[in-house]
mmCIF file of C-alpha atoms in Angstrom:
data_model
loop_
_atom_site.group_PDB
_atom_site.id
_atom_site.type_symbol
_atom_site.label_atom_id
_atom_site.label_comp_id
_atom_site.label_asym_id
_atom_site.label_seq_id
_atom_site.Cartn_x
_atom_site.Cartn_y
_atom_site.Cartn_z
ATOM 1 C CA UNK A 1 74.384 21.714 -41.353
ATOM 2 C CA UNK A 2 73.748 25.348 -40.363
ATOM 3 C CA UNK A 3 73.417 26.658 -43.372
ATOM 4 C CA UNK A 4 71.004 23.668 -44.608
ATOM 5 C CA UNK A 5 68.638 24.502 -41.617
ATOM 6 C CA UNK A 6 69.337 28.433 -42.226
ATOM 7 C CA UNK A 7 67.819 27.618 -45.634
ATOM 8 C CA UNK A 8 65.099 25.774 -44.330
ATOM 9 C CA UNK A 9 63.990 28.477 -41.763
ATOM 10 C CA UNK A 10 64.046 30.508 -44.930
ATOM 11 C CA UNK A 11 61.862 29.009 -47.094
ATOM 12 C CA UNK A 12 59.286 28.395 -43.810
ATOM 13 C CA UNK A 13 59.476 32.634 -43.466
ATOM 14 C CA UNK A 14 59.092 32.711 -47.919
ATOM 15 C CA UNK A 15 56.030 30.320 -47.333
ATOM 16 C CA UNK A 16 54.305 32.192 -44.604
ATOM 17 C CA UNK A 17 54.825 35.766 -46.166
ATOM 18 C CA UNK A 18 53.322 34.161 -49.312
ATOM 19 C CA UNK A 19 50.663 32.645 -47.621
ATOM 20 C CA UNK A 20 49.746 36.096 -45.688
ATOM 21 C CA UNK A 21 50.070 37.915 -49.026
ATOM 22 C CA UNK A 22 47.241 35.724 -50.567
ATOM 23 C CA UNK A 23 45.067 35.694 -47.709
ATOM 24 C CA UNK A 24 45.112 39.084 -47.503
ATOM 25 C CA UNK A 25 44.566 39.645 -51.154
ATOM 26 C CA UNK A 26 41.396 36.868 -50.803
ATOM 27 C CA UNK A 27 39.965 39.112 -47.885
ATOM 28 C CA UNK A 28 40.465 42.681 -49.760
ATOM 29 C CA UNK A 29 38.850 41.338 -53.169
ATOM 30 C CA UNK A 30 35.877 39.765 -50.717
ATOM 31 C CA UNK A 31 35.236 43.214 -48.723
ATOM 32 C CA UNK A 32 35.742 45.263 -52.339
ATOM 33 C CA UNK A 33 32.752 42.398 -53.836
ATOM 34 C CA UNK A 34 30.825 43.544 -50.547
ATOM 35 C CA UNK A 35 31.287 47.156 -50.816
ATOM 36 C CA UNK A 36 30.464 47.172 -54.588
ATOM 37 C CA UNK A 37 26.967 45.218 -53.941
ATOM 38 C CA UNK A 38 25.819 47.476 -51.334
ATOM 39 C CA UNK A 39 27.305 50.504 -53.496
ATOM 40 C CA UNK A 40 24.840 48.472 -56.464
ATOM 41 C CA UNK A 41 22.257 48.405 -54.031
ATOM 42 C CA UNK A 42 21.858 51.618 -52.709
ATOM 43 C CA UNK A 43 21.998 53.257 -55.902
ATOM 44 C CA UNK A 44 19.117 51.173 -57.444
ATOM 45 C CA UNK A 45 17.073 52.250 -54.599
ATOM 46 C CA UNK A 46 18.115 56.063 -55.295
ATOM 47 C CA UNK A 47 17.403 55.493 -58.681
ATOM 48 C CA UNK A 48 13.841 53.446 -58.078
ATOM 49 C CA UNK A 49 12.332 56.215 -55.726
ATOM 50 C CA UNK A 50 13.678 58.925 -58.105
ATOM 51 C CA UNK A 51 11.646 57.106 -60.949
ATOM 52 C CA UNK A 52 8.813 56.634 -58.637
ATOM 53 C CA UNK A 53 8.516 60.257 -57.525
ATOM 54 C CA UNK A 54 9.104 61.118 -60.994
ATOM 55 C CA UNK A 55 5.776 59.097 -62.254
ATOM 56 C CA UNK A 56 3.787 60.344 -59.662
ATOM 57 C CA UNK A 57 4.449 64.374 -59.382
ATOM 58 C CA UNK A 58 5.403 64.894 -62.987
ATOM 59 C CA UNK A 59 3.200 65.028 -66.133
ATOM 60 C CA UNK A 60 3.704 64.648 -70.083
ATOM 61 C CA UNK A 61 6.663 63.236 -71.643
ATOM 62 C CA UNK A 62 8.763 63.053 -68.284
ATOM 63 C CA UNK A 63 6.661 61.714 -66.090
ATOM 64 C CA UNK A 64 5.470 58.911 -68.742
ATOM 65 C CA UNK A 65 9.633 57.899 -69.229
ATOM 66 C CA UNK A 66 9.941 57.864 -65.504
ATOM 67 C CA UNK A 67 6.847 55.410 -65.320
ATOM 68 C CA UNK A 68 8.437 53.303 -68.452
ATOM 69 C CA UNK A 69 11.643 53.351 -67.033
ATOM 70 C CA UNK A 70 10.558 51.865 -63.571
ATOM 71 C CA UNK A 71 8.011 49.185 -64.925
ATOM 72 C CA UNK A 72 11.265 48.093 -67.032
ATOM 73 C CA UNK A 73 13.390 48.044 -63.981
ATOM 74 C CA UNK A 74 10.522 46.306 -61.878
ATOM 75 C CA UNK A 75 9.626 43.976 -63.862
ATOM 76 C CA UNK A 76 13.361 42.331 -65.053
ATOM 77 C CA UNK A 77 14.894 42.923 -61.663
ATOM 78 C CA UNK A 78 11.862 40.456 -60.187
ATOM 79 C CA UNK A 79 12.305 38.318 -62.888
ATOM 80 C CA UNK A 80 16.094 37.531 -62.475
ATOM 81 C CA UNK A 81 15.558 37.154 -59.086
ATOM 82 C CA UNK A 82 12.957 34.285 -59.941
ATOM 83 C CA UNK A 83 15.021 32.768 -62.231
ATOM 84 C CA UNK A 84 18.159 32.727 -60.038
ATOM 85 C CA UNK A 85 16.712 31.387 -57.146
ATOM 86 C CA UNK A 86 14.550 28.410 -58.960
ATOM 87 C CA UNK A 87 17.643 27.112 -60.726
ATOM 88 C CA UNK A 88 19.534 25.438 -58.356
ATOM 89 C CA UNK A 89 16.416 23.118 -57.218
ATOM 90 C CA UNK A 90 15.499 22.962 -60.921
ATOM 91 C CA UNK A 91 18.002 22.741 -63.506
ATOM 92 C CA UNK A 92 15.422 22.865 -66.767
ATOM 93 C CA UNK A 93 15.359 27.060 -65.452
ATOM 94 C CA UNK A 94 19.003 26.975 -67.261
ATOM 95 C CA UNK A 95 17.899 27.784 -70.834
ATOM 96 C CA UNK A 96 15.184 30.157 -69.487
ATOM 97 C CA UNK A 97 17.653 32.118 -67.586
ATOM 98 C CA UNK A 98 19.714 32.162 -70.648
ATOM 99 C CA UNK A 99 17.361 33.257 -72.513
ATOM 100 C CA UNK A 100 16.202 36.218 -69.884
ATOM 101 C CA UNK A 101 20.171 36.896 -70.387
ATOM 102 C CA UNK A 102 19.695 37.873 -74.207
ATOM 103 C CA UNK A 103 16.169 39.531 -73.560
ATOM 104 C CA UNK A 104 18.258 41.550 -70.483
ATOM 105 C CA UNK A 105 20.290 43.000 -73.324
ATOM 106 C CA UNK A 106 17.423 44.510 -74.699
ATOM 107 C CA UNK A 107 16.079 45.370 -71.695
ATOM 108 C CA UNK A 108 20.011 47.718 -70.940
ATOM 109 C CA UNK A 109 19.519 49.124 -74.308
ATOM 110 C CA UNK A 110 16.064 50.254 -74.017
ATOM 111 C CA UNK A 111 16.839 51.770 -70.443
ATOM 112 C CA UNK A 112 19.701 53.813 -72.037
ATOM 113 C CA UNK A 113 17.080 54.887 -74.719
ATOM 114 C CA UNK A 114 15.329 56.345 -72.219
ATOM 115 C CA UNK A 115 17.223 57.632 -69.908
ATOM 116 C CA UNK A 116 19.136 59.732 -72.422
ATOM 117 C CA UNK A 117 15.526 61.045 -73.872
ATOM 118 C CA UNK A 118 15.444 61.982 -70.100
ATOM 119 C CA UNK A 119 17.742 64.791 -70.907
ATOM 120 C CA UNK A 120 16.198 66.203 -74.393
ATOM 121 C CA UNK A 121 15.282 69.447 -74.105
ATOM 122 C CA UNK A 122 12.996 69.245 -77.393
ATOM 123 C CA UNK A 123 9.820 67.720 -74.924
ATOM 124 C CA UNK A 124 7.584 67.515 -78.001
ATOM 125 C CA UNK A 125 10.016 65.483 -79.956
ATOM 126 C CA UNK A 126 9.679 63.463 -77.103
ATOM 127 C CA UNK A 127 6.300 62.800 -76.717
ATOM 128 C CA UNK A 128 6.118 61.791 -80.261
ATOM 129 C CA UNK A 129 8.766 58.538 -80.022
ATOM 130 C CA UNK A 130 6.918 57.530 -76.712
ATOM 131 C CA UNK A 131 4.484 55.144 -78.285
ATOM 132 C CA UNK A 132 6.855 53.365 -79.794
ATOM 133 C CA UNK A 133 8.861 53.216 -76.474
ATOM 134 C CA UNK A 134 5.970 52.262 -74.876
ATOM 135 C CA UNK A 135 5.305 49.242 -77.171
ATOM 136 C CA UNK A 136 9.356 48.037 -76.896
ATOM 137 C CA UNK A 137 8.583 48.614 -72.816
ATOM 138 C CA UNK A 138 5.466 46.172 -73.042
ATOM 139 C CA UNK A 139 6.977 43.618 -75.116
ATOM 140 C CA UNK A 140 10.107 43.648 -72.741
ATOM 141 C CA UNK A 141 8.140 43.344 -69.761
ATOM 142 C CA UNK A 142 5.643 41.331 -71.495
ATOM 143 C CA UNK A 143 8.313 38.451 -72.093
ATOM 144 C CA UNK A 144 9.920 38.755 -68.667
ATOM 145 C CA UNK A 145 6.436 38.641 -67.095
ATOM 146 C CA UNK A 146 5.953 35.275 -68.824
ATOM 147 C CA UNK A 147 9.131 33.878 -67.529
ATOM 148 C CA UNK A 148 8.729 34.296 -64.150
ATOM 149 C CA UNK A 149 5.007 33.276 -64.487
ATOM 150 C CA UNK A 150 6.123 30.164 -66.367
ATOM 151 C CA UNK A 151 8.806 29.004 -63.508
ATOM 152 C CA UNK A 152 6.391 30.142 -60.542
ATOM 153 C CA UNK A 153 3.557 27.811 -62.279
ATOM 154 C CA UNK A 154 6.342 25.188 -62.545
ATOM 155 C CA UNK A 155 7.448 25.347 -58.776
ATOM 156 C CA UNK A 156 4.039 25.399 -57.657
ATOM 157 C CA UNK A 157 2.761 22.041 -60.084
ATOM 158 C CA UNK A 158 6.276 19.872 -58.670
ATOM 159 C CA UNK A 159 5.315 21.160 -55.187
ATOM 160 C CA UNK A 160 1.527 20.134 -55.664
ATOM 161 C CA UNK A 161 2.779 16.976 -57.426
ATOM 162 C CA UNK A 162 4.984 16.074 -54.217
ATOM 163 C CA UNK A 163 1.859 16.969 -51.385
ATOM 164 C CA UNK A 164 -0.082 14.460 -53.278
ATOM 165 C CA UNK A 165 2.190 11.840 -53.316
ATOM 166 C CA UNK A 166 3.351 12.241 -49.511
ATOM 167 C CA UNK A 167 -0.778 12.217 -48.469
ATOM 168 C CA UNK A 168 -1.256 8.976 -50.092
ATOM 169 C CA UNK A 169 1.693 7.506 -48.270
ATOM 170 C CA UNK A 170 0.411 9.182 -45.197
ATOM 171 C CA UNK A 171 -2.852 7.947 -45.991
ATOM 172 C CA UNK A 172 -1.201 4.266 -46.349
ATOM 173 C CA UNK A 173 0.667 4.323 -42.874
ATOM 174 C CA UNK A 174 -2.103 5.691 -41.286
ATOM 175 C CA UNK A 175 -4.223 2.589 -42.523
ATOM 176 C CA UNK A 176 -1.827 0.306 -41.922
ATOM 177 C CA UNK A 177 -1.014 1.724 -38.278
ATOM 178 C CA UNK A 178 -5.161 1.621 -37.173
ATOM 179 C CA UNK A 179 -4.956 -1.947 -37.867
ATOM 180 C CA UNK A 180 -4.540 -3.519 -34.151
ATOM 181 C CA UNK A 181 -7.948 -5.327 -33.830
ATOM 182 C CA UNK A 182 -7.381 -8.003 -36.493
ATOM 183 C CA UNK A 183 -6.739 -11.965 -35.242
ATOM 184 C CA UNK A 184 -2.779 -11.582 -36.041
ATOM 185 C CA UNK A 185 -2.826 -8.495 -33.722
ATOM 186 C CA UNK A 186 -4.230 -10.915 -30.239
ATOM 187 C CA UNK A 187 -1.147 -11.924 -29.115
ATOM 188 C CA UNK A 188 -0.533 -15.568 -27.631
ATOM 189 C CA UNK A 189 -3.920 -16.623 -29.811
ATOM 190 C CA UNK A 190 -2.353 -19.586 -31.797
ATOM 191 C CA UNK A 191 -0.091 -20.466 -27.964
ATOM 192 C CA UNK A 192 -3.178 -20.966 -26.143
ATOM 193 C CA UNK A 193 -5.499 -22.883 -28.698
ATOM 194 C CA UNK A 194 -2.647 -26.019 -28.853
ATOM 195 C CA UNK A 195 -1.844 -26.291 -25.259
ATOM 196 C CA UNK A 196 -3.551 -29.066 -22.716
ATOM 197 C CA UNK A 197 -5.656 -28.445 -19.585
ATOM 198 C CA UNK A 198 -2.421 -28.736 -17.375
ATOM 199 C CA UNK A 199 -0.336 -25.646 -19.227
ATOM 200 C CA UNK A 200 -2.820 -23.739 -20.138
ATOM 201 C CA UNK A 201 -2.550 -21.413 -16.678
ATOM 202 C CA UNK A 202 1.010 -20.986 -17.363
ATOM 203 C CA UNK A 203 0.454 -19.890 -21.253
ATOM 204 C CA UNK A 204 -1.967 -17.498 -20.006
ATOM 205 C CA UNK A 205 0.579 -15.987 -17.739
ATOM 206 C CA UNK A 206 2.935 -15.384 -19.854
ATOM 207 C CA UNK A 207 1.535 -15.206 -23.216
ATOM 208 C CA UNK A 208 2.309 -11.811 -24.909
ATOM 209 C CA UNK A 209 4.916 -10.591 -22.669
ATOM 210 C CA UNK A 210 7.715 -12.867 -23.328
ATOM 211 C CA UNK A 211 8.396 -13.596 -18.872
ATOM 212 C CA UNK A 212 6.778 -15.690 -16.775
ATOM 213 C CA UNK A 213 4.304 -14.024 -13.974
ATOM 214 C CA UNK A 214 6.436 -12.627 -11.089
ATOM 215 C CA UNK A 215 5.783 -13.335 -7.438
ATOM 216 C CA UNK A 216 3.716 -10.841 -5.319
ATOM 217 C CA UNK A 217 5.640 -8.475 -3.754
ATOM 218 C CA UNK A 218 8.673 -8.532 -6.926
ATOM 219 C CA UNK A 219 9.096 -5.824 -8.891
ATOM 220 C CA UNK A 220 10.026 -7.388 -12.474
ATOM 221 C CA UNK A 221 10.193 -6.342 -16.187
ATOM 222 C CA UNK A 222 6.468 -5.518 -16.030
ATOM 223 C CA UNK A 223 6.432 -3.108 -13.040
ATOM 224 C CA UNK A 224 9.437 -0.964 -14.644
ATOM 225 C CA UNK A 225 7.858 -1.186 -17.999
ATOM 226 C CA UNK A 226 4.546 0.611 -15.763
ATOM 227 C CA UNK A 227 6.975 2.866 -13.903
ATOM 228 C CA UNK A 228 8.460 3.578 -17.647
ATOM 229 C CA UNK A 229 4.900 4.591 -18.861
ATOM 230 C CA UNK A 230 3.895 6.837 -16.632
ATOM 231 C CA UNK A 231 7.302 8.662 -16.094
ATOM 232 C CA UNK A 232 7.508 11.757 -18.491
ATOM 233 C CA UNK A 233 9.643 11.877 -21.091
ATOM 234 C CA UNK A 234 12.869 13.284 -21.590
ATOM 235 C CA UNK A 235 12.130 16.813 -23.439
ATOM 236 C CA UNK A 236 15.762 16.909 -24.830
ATOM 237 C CA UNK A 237 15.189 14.049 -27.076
ATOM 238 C CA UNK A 238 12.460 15.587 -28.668
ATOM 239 C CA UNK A 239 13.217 18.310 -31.675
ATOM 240 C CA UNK A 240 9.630 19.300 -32.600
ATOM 241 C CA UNK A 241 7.355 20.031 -30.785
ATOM 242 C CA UNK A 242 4.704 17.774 -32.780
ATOM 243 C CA UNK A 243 7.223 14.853 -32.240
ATOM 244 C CA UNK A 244 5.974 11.877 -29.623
ATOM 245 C CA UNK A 245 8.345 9.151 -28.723
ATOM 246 C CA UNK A 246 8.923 6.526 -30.640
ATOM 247 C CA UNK A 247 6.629 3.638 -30.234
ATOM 248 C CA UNK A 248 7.638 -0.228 -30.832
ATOM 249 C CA UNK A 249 6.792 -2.228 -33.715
ATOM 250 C CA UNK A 250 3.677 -4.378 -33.345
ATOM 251 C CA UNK A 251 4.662 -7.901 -32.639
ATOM 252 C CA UNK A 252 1.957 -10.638 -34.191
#
């Protein structure tokens, strides 16, 4: 018996050291994700204001690569993050940010290409490949452009396409709501047009409210229902502040 529970305290102490071991390994690889991002991050931004000083106090072949380089950047960085965020509401973005995936790959090659020509010393060898760097650039940016146009375009027509359709049922409710005046809306109308002479004080009493009239000096159903109206309402049970109480259902 004591070494059957000496085994079992055992395998309790195995399981928890396990269980630290992999919670601890969970947390490291999460922080080391963090770190990396924010590592990913900050150099981009060293590298985009680099670029960007570059273009603007540098002339001739270096300043144009800086300017190529950064439109590059610019232009696929906004794009992916178009793509990535449009996806999950609308899964048709799949193939387009699949194929922004194979264009990116030209994009990373073309940024090398540039950034190495960066570091050639022959400047005049340079200048003479930039138009055709400059063309590559444009189509690049040219077909990422159109991407991101393409899915802005889309999430603006759904979102145009859904305002329309929740105006018209607005419209509808608001129609049907205005419509109090009618001969279904009078109550006790059919009650008091089939009664005789002798019940017809009685019906007039009580038609519409459902209890008969209550003696003078009683306060009944009607005078709490007054009290009720004019007492303010409970500002916890309201979330907006555009939101009213609810109001009952009109009874014909």
């Amino acid at each position: 018996m004591e070494a059957t529970i000496i085994t079992i305290m055992a395998l309790l102490f195995l399981s928890f050291v396990a269980l630290g071991v992999f919670v601890t390994v969970k947390v490291a690889k999460a922080a080391k994700r963090g770190v990396d991002r924010t590592l990913d991050q900050a150099r981009r931004t060293v590298e985009d204001t680099t670029l960007r000083a570059k273009s603007l106090g540098q002339t001739g072949a270096a300043g144009e690569l800086a300017r190529l380089r950064l439109s590059l950047r610019t232009s696929m960085r906004a794009t992916q993050e178009a793509l990535q965020a449009g996806v999950g509401e609308d899964a048709s973005l799949k193939e387009s940010l699949d194929l922004f995936h194979r264009l990116s790959a030209h994009g990373l090659e073309l940024d090398a290409d540039l950034k190495r020509l960066e570091r050639e010393p022959d400047r005049a060898w340079v200048a003479g490949q930039l138009p055709e760097l400059a063309a590559r650039t444009e189509r690049i940016t040219g077909s990422a452009d159109a991407l991101r146009r393409a899915a802005r375009d889309r999430a603006l027509k759904f979102a145009e396409d859904d305002l329309s359709t929740l105006s018209a049922q607005i419209d509808v409710e608001a129609g049907a709501l205005r419509h109090w005046t009618g001969p279904e809306a009078t109550p006790g109308t059919a009650q008091a047009a089939g009664t005789g002479a002798g019940a017809g004080a009685q019906d007039a009493a009580t038609a519409g409210w459902g209890q008969p009239a209550e003696p003078a000096g009683q306060a009944g159903p009607r005078a709490a229902g007054e009290q009720s109206a004019i007492t303010a309402p409970d500002p916890r049970r309201t979330a907006y502040p555009w939101e009213k109480s609810a109001r009952p259902e009109t009874t014909t």
